[in-house]
Short mmCIF file of C-alpha atoms in Angstrom, two decimals:
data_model
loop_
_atom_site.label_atom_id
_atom_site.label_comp_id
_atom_site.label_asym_id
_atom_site.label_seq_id
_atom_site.Cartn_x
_atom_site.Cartn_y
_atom_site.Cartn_z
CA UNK A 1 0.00 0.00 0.00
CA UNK A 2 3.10 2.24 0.81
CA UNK A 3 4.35 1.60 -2.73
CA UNK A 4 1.56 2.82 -4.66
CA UNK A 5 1.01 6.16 -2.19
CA UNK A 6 4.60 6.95 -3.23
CA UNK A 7 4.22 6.15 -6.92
CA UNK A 8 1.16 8.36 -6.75
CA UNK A 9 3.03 10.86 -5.06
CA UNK A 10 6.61 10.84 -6.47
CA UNK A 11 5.73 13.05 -9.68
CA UNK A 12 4.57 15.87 -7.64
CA UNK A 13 7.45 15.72 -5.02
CA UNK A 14 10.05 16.26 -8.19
CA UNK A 15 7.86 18.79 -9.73
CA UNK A 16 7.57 20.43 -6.23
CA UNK A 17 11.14 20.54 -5.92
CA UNK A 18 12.21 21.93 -9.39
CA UNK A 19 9.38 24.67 -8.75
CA UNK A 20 10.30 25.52 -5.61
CA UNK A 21 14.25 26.08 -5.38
CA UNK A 22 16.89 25.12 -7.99
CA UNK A 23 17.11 21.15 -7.50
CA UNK A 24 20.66 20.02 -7.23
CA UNK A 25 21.88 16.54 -8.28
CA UNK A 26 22.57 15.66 -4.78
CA UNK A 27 18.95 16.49 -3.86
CA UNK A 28 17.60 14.72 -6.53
CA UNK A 29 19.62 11.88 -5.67
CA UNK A 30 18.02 11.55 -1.83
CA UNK A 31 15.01 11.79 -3.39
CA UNK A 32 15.55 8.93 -5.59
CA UNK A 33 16.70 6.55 -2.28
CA UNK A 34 13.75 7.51 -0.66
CA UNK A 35 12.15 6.37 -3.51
CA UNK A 36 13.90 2.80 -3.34
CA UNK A 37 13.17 2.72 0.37
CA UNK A 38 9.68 3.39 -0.64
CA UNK A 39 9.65 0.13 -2.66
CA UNK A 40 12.07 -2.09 -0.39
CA UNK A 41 14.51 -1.70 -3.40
CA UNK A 42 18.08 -2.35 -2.28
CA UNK A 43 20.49 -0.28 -4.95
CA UNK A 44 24.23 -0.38 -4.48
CA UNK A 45 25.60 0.21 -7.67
CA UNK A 46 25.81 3.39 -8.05
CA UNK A 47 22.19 3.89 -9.91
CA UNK A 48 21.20 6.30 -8.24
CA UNK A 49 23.40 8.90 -9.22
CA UNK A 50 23.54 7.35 -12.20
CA UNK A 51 19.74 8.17 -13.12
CA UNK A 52 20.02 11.39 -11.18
CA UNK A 53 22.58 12.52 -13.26
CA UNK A 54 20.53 11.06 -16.65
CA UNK A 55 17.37 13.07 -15.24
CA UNK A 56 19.46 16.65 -14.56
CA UNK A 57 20.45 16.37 -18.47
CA UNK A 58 16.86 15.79 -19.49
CA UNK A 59 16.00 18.51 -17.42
CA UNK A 60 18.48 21.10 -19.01
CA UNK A 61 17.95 19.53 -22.37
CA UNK A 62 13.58 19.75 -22.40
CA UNK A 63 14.50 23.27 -20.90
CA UNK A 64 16.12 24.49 -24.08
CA UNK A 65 13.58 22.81 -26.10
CA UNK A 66 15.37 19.06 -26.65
CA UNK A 67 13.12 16.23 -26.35
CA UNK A 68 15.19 13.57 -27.99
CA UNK A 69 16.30 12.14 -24.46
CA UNK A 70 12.43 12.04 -23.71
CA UNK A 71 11.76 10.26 -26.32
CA UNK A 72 14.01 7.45 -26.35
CA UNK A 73 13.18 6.39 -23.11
CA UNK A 74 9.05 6.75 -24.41
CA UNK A 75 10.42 4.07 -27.28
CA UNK A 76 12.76 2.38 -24.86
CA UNK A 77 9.86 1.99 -22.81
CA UNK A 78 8.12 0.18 -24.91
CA UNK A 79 10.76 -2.13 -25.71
CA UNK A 80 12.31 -3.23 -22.61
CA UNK A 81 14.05 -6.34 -24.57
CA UNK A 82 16.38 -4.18 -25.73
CA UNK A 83 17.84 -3.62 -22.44
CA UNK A 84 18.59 -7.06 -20.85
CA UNK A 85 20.51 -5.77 -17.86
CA UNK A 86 16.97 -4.87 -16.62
CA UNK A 87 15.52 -7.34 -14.45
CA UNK A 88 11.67 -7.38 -13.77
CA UNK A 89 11.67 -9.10 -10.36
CA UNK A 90 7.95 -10.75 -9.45
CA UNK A 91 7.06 -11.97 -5.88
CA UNK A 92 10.64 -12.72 -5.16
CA UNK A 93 11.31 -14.48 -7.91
CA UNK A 94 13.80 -12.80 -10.80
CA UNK A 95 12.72 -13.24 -14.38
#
């Protein structure tokens, strides 16, 4: 039930944050492992400021009208085959 509050609520805390105050990698990156504690996710390799760092460029690239990284993760998004390092992971069990 936690899990789906926070997905439900993650969105607006971002958006609330870039509105607010200039959001610096480091605070997007303790919002991200909130996130993961949000969703019992255990993340040690460095992902986090890995996609914190992926989501600042975004940022800075939609902000001067650049949508191409937007869009590749729309299309990458609907082919998740094409990135096998992904694992979906379903009632304990890894697939």
């Amino acid at each position: 039930m936690q899990s789906t509050i926070y997905v439900e609520m993650a969105p607006g805390d971002l958006y609330y944050h870039m509105r607010r105050d200039p959001l610096y990698i480091d605070d997007l990156e303790t919002i991200l492992d909130e996130g993961s504690l949000a969703f019992n996710l255990q993340i040690e390799d460095g992902s986090v400021e890995e996609v914190a760092e992926e989501l600042m460029i975004m940022h800075e690239e939609c902000l001067s009208g650049n949508f191409v990284s937007v869009e590749r993760l729309i299309e990458a998004s609907h082919n998740p085959a094409a990135y096998p390092h992904a694992e979906q992971v379903n009632f304990g069990t890894m697939h």
